[in-house]
Structures are given as C-alpha cells and as structure tokens.
Short mmCIF file of C-alpha atoms in Angstrom, two decimals:
data_model
loop_
_atom_site.label_atom_id
_atom_site.label_comp_id
_atom_site.label_asym_id
_atom_site.label_seq_id
_atom_site.Cartn_x
_atom_site.Cartn_y
_atom_site.Cartn_z
CA MET X 1 43.22 89.15 121.63
CA SER X 2 45.01 90.95 118.84
CA LEU X 3 47.71 93.58 119.22
CA LEU X 4 45.37 96.22 117.80
CA SER X 5 42.47 95.49 120.12
CA ASP X 6 44.80 95.32 123.12
CA HIS X 7 46.22 98.71 122.21
CA MET X 8 42.82 100.34 121.83
CA ILE X 9 41.61 99.06 125.20
CA ALA X 10 44.80 99.96 127.08
CA SER X 11 44.93 103.41 125.46
CA ALA X 12 41.38 104.19 126.63
CA ILE X 13 42.16 103.10 130.19
CA LEU X 14 45.36 105.10 130.27
CA ALA X 15 43.59 108.20 128.99
CA LEU X 16 41.15 108.06 131.90
CA ALA X 17 43.65 106.97 134.52
CA LEU X 18 46.89 108.86 134.26
CA LEU X 19 49.43 110.06 131.82
CA ALA X 20 48.43 110.76 128.27
CA THR X 21 45.65 110.84 125.75
CA ALA X 22 46.91 108.46 123.08
CA CYS X 23 45.89 108.25 119.47
CA ALA X 24 46.58 105.26 117.21
CA GLY X 25 50.07 106.44 116.37
CA GLY X 26 50.70 108.27 119.64
CA ASP X 27 53.33 110.57 118.16
CA ASP X 28 51.27 113.76 117.84
CA VAL X 29 50.22 113.97 121.50
CA GLN X 30 51.00 117.35 123.07
CA PRO X 31 53.12 117.05 126.23
CA ALA X 32 51.29 117.53 129.54
CA ALA X 33 52.52 120.12 132.06
CA GLY X 34 55.81 119.02 133.64
CA SER X 35 56.47 116.29 131.07
CA LYS X 36 59.16 115.92 128.43
CA GLN X 37 58.99 114.35 125.01
CA VAL X 38 61.25 111.34 124.48
CA THR X 39 61.42 110.05 120.92
CA PHE X 40 62.87 106.67 120.02
CA LYS X 41 64.24 106.21 116.51
CA VAL X 42 63.71 102.51 115.87
CA ARG X 43 65.50 100.33 113.33
CA LEU X 44 65.27 96.61 112.63
CA ASP X 45 68.35 94.45 112.44
CA GLY X 46 67.48 92.38 109.36
CA ILE X 47 69.68 89.33 108.75
CA ASP X 48 70.44 90.59 105.26
CA SER X 49 68.69 91.91 102.14
CA ARG X 50 67.63 88.57 100.70
CA ALA X 51 64.06 87.96 99.55
CA LEU X 52 63.08 86.01 102.68
CA SER X 53 63.57 87.17 106.24
CA ASP X 54 64.80 90.64 105.34
CA GLY X 55 62.63 92.26 108.01
CA SER X 56 60.32 93.98 105.54
CA GLN X 57 57.27 92.07 106.81
CA ALA X 58 57.51 93.59 110.31
CA THR X 59 55.81 96.94 109.72
CA ARG X 60 53.63 97.20 112.84
CA LEU X 61 55.48 98.63 115.86
CA GLU X 62 54.28 98.56 119.47
CA ALA X 63 56.25 100.44 122.15
CA VAL X 64 55.55 100.45 125.87
CA ALA X 65 56.84 102.60 128.74
CA TYR X 66 56.73 101.02 132.20
CA ASP X 67 57.28 102.42 135.66
CA ALA X 68 60.08 101.02 137.82
CA SER X 69 57.83 98.17 139.02
CA GLY X 70 57.14 97.00 135.47
CA LYS X 71 53.61 98.38 135.14
CA ALA X 72 52.75 99.77 131.69
CA VAL X 73 52.06 103.52 131.88
CA GLN X 74 52.11 104.54 128.20
CA VAL X 75 51.66 102.60 124.96
CA ARG X 76 52.52 103.83 121.50
CA SER X 77 51.99 102.30 118.04
CA GLY X 78 53.98 103.12 114.96
CA LEU X 79 54.68 102.14 111.38
CA MET X 80 57.98 100.72 110.22
CA THR X 81 59.08 101.74 106.71
CA ASP X 82 62.30 100.40 105.17
CA LEU X 83 63.12 98.83 108.56
CA GLN X 84 62.86 102.20 110.36
CA GLY X 85 60.26 104.04 112.43
CA SER X 86 59.78 106.23 115.48
CA VAL X 87 57.57 106.64 118.56
CA THR X 88 57.29 109.52 121.03
CA PHE X 89 56.41 109.36 124.72
CA ASN X 90 55.44 112.22 127.05
CA LEU X 91 57.19 111.39 130.31
CA VAL X 92 57.85 113.01 133.66
CA GLU X 93 61.18 114.78 134.08
CA GLY X 94 63.55 113.03 136.49
CA VAL X 95 61.57 109.77 136.57
CA THR X 96 63.19 106.46 135.55
CA TYR X 97 61.27 104.23 133.15
CA ARG X 98 61.64 100.86 131.46
CA PHE X 99 60.74 100.28 127.82
CA ALA X 100 59.89 97.45 125.44
CA PHE X 101 59.57 97.46 121.65
CA TRP X 102 57.88 94.83 119.46
CA ALA X 103 57.57 94.80 115.64
CA GLN X 104 55.68 92.24 113.57
CA SER X 105 53.71 91.78 110.38
CA PRO X 106 50.16 93.20 110.58
CA SER X 107 48.93 89.95 109.03
CA ALA X 108 50.57 87.66 111.60
CA THR X 109 48.10 85.92 113.90
CA CYS X 110 50.68 83.81 115.73
CA TYR X 111 51.62 86.52 118.26
CA THR X 112 49.44 87.86 121.08
CA LEU X 113 50.39 90.75 123.34
CA SER X 114 49.27 90.21 126.93
CA ASN X 115 46.66 92.51 128.46
CA ASP X 116 49.24 94.06 130.79
CA TYR X 117 51.75 94.56 127.94
CA THR X 118 54.47 92.55 129.66
CA ALA X 119 54.63 89.47 127.40
CA VAL X 120 54.05 88.09 123.92
CA ALA X 121 52.60 84.61 123.46
CA VAL X 122 53.65 82.52 120.45
CA ASP X 123 51.27 80.14 118.66
CA TYR X 124 53.06 77.58 116.49
CA SER X 125 49.96 76.40 114.65
CA GLY X 126 49.95 77.25 110.97
CA THR X 127 52.23 76.49 108.07
CA ALA X 128 55.92 76.35 107.37
CA ASN X 129 57.53 78.81 104.92
CA ASP X 130 55.55 81.71 106.40
CA ASP X 131 57.67 84.86 106.44
CA SER X 132 54.90 86.84 108.14
CA ARG X 133 56.12 85.19 111.37
CA ASP X 134 59.24 87.34 111.26
CA ALA X 135 59.29 89.61 114.35
CA PHE X 136 61.64 91.90 116.27
CA PHE X 137 62.08 92.94 119.89
CA GLN X 138 64.15 95.05 122.27
CA HIS X 139 63.93 96.17 125.88
CA ILE X 140 65.56 98.96 127.87
CA ASP X 141 66.01 98.28 131.57
CA SER X 142 66.42 101.85 132.76
CA TYR X 143 66.07 105.32 131.25
CA THR X 144 65.78 108.53 133.25
CA VAL X 145 63.99 111.45 131.61
CA GLY X 146 66.13 114.57 131.38
CA THR X 147 65.33 118.26 131.49
CA SER X 148 64.77 118.67 127.76
CA THR X 149 63.29 116.91 124.75
CA ALA X 150 65.36 113.82 123.95
CA MET X 151 65.90 111.48 121.03
CA GLN X 152 67.24 107.95 121.46
CA ALA X 153 68.21 105.27 118.94
CA VAL X 154 67.19 101.67 119.53
CA THR X 155 67.82 98.59 117.40
CA LEU X 156 65.37 95.69 117.46
CA VAL X 157 66.59 92.14 116.86
CA ARG X 158 64.74 88.89 116.36
CA PRO X 159 63.84 87.03 119.54
CA LEU X 160 63.52 84.12 117.13
CA ALA X 161 65.82 81.60 115.52
CA GLN X 162 65.28 80.65 111.89
CA VAL X 163 65.66 77.03 110.77
CA ASP X 164 66.23 76.45 107.05
CA PHE X 165 66.42 73.34 104.87
CA VAL X 166 68.34 73.88 101.62
CA VAL X 167 69.80 71.85 98.78
CA ALA X 168 72.33 72.50 96.01
CA PRO X 169 70.76 73.72 92.71
CA ASP X 170 72.00 70.80 90.61
CA GLU X 171 70.63 68.30 93.12
CA TRP X 172 67.30 70.15 93.22
CA GLU X 173 67.01 70.06 89.43
CA ARG X 174 67.22 66.26 89.56
CA VAL X 175 64.25 66.37 91.94
CA VAL X 176 62.31 68.85 89.79
CA ARG X 177 62.75 66.67 86.70
CA SER X 178 61.62 63.51 88.49
CA THR X 179 58.19 61.91 88.19
CA SER X 180 57.20 63.08 91.69
CA PRO X 181 58.72 66.53 92.13
CA VAL X 182 58.52 68.12 95.58
CA THR X 183 56.18 71.11 95.55
CA ALA X 184 55.42 71.63 99.26
CA THR X 185 57.24 71.16 102.55
CA GLY X 186 56.41 71.20 106.25
CA PHE X 187 58.16 70.80 109.62
CA THR X 188 57.80 68.69 112.71
CA LEU X 189 59.61 70.12 115.72
CA PRO X 190 60.15 68.44 119.09
CA ALA X 191 58.41 69.26 122.36
CA GLY X 192 60.00 71.97 124.45
CA LEU X 193 59.56 74.95 122.14
CA TYR X 194 59.18 78.19 124.10
CA THR X 195 55.87 79.98 123.72
CA ARG X 196 56.20 83.11 125.90
CA LEU X 197 58.53 86.10 125.65
CA ASN X 198 58.89 88.45 128.63
CA LEU X 199 59.02 91.96 127.18
CA LEU X 200 60.63 93.42 130.30
CA THR X 201 63.55 90.99 130.45
CA GLY X 202 63.76 89.17 127.12
CA GLU X 203 63.54 85.79 128.86
CA VAL X 204 61.48 82.94 127.40
CA SER X 205 59.25 80.41 129.15
CA ALA X 206 56.24 78.07 128.81
CA PRO X 207 57.72 75.26 126.68
CA THR X 208 55.35 73.06 124.71
CA SER X 209 54.64 69.62 126.12
CA GLN X 210 54.03 68.01 122.73
CA PRO X 211 55.81 68.10 119.34
CA VAL X 212 54.80 70.92 117.01
CA SER X 213 53.90 70.45 113.35
CA LEU X 214 54.01 73.26 110.81
CA ALA X 215 51.72 72.26 107.94
CA SER X 216 53.02 71.96 104.40
CA ALA X 217 53.20 75.06 102.23
CA PRO X 218 54.71 75.73 98.78
CA VAL X 219 58.49 75.46 98.57
CA PRO X 220 59.93 78.99 99.07
CA THR X 221 62.20 78.80 96.02
CA VAL X 222 60.37 78.89 92.71
CA SER X 223 62.08 76.98 89.87
CA THR X 224 61.25 78.21 86.37
CA LEU X 225 62.17 76.28 83.22
CA GLN X 226 64.18 78.42 80.79
CA PRO X 227 64.16 78.22 76.95
CA ASP X 228 67.54 76.48 76.98
CA GLY X 229 66.24 73.70 79.20
CA SER X 230 67.89 74.94 82.40
CA TYR X 231 66.09 76.17 85.50
CA ARG X 232 66.12 79.57 87.16
CA HIS X 233 65.68 79.41 90.94
CA THR X 234 64.46 82.40 92.98
CA PRO X 235 64.99 83.29 95.75
CA MET X 236 68.23 81.55 96.73
CA LEU X 237 70.01 81.38 100.06
CA VAL X 238 73.71 82.29 100.00
CA LEU X 239 75.87 80.35 102.45
CA ASP X 240 79.66 80.70 102.54
CA GLY X 241 79.64 82.12 99.00
CA SER X 242 77.51 79.32 97.50
CA GLN X 243 73.85 79.52 96.48
CA TYR X 244 71.25 77.01 97.62
CA VAL X 245 67.61 76.30 96.85
CA TRP X 246 65.32 77.01 99.80
CA LEU X 247 63.30 73.88 100.60
CA SER X 248 61.68 75.05 103.80
CA MET X 249 61.99 77.56 106.62
CA GLY X 250 60.45 78.33 109.99
CA TYR X 251 60.88 80.39 113.15
CA VAL X 252 61.15 79.31 116.79
CA LEU X 253 61.31 81.51 119.89
CA ALA X 254 64.84 81.34 121.33
CA PRO X 255 66.47 82.18 124.69
CA PRO X 256 68.51 85.38 124.97
CA ALA X 257 71.96 85.50 123.36
CA PRO X 258 74.59 84.20 123.69
CA SER X 259 72.76 81.01 124.64
CA THR X 260 72.63 78.22 122.03
CA SER X 261 69.85 75.65 122.41
CA MET X 262 69.28 72.29 120.79
CA LEU X 263 66.34 70.73 118.98
CA SER X 264 66.54 66.97 119.48
CA GLN X 265 65.19 66.38 115.97
CA VAL X 266 63.69 68.36 113.09
CA ALA X 267 61.72 66.41 110.50
CA LEU X 268 61.13 67.83 107.02
CA ALA X 269 58.00 66.48 105.32
CA MET X 270 57.87 66.72 101.52
CA THR X 271 54.80 66.37 99.33
CA SER X 272 54.05 66.41 95.61
CA GLY X 273 51.60 68.60 93.73
CA THR X 274 48.79 66.16 94.50
CA ALA X 275 49.47 66.60 98.25
CA LYS X 276 50.79 63.03 98.25
CA ALA X 277 53.41 62.49 100.92
CA ILE X 278 56.75 61.64 99.34
CA THR X 279 59.05 61.21 102.31
CA THR X 280 60.14 62.72 105.61
CA ILE X 281 63.77 63.49 106.35
CA ALA X 282 64.59 63.53 110.05
CA VAL X 283 67.69 65.43 111.19
CA PRO X 284 68.91 64.93 114.79
CA SER X 285 70.59 67.45 117.12
CA VAL X 286 69.83 70.77 115.42
CA PRO X 287 71.24 73.83 117.25
CA TYR X 288 69.39 77.14 117.28
CA LYS X 289 70.15 80.63 118.58
CA ARG X 290 68.32 83.95 118.92
CA ASN X 291 68.61 86.31 115.92
CA ARG X 292 70.54 83.66 113.96
CA ARG X 293 69.63 81.08 111.36
CA THR X 294 70.49 77.39 111.31
CA VAL X 295 70.93 76.07 107.77
CA ILE X 296 70.56 72.34 107.12
CA VAL X 297 72.12 71.44 103.75
CA LEU X 298 70.67 68.16 102.49
CA SER X 299 72.80 65.88 100.34
CA GLN X 300 71.82 63.27 97.71
CA LEU X 301 68.19 64.31 97.98
CA ALA X 302 67.10 62.90 94.61
CA GLY X 303 68.42 59.44 95.47
CA LYS X 304 66.71 59.44 98.83
CA LEU X 305 63.40 60.40 97.25
CA GLN X 306 63.74 57.73 94.56
CA ALA X 307 64.34 55.09 97.22
CA GLY X 308 60.73 55.60 98.30
CA ALA X 309 61.25 55.18 102.04
CA PRO X 310 58.53 56.92 104.09
CA GLN X 311 61.20 58.36 106.40
CA VAL X 312 64.94 58.88 106.03
CA ASN X 313 67.12 59.46 109.08
CA GLU X 314 69.55 62.04 107.75
CA THR X 315 73.12 61.73 109.03
CA SER X 316 75.13 63.29 106.19
CA SER X 317 73.57 66.76 106.14
CA ILE X 318 75.70 69.85 106.85
CA ILE X 319 74.36 72.06 109.64
CA SER X 320 75.63 75.62 109.56
CA GLY X 321 74.85 78.44 111.98
CA ASP X 322 74.86 82.10 110.92
#
C-alpha cells in the first residue's frame, strides 16, 4: 500500500475515533478545545549540493504523533521545498508524545509505510543509479506539550548508506573511446540487507535471505565530446579534492549510527549500448554506514575491460567512507 493511500485511510479513522479532523496537509486544522498547536520546522540533512543525492528528490513528508505506548494518534503530510518544510499537530496540553518523520520522493515505489505507521518496508527490486530512492528519517522519543503554542526544529537524516563506484576521468575516457564503451551499470549485493525500519526507534530488521540485484541503468555521469576532442563529464563526484566519474550508485538501509556494517561483496555489472554484458567487477569487504557514502575508486578499468574476462575480482580499488 502506498504512503498516500495509507495516509488517507488512517486520517479517516482518526477523524471518527479521536483527536483531529485531518486534511491532506494537516497544517490548517483548527485546534480542538484544550489542545495546543505544536509545529515542527523540518529540514533535510543533504550530503552536499552535488547533482546526485542532494536531498532534492525527497519532497513528500509524512509525520506521525504517537502516544506513550507507540500507537499513532495523529498523522500529518507536508511538502518539502529546498530541503525544508513544516507540519503542525493539535495535541493535548501536559501529555507526552513520541514522533516520527519520513521524507521521500513522491515517485519512489520502493518504500511502504505500515498500516499502523510504525515502520517502513524497503523493496530492493528495481534499478541501480536511481536517485528517487533517496529518503530521510528522524524520531523523537519524548516531547511533552506545554501551555502555549510551540515551534520545534527537527533535522532528518538518511537511514540509508550510499554505495558509489567511481573512476578517474582520464581512465574513463579510455573506456569511452574503446570499441565497447560502458553505457549502463548495475549492482549485485549480498544477502543480509535490512528491509524494515522501525520509525519509533530507528532500528533495522528483516534481512534478506538471498542476494539482491539492482538492474542496469544508464551511467550517472554523462560524457559529452567537445569540439577540441576532449570530453566533458557531468555530474562528477568530488572526493578529497579530486573529481571522479560516477559509474554507479545505490542505497541500502543501514543500522543506526555510529554502527558500521560490512557487505561481504559488491559486484558491479557493466554493459554496452547493445545491452551486451562486458564484465563484472567484484569488490570484497565493503563497509557501509547510515547517512554516509562509501566510494569505491576503480583503477586500471580500461585494461580490465580489454582483457575480456567475464568477472574481475578487484583487489586494488580504493574504498573511502564519507
């Protein structure tokens, strides 16, 4: 069930059952007798302002107020603009509540909010290089409503880790000029990926029992031939002051910080414009961490592709966490 349909159903039930009559946005509801308005000013903690993963895709906001037992009592939806938004609840003075906030792309189909609003399920089917999977989350364990209207700031961070494959521009140009240039990339990830996020606690659970494959999609960086014979690459990933061509990227649900987890192996599949498989580069022992990216810098890519091996076990790549 989609976030939107879940919200409509829960809003109707709540209107009949207890606290508020909610509209789609929820922010223009007049406070009931004995209640106080609590507004949350929400911002997203984007990794940076680069063209991929800057947070701009996550424009749909869902916010939930729970009672002390963790039962959802009010649900609000909002719109994020320039990584900022707001939602307002009408809550009972003196009562302590818990809250959860979730922001995602309206076009993302890989996330499903549970019927009781306590969890988000993650579906890894789909393609690599899909920035609509970018999502943000935060929870508040305890907030007691005061005697007057209140405004609170809350920052949402990714419950996800981002895994990137990159290559130096000069090395990529050797690939682009070859007879079988790489035009699409995909991922294979090991079993054990988490598929459930608890919105009340931030904990993750329900690991996959089988490896996960993200289907091939166009390489994120577009290389354009210039009049002088050189190539212009956009967008680029900047790492330690150097620019790299983005070969592939993907998101995985990660345990709460400061925990660092390990993927036993990540395999990058590369194909040509005819969808012909060129080779797969397997990288062992890839660390990942919530709200951080792991960058795998491939070396001597052109030579490995020219060798024609169906799979290369990569041991010389540089793995950098950010």
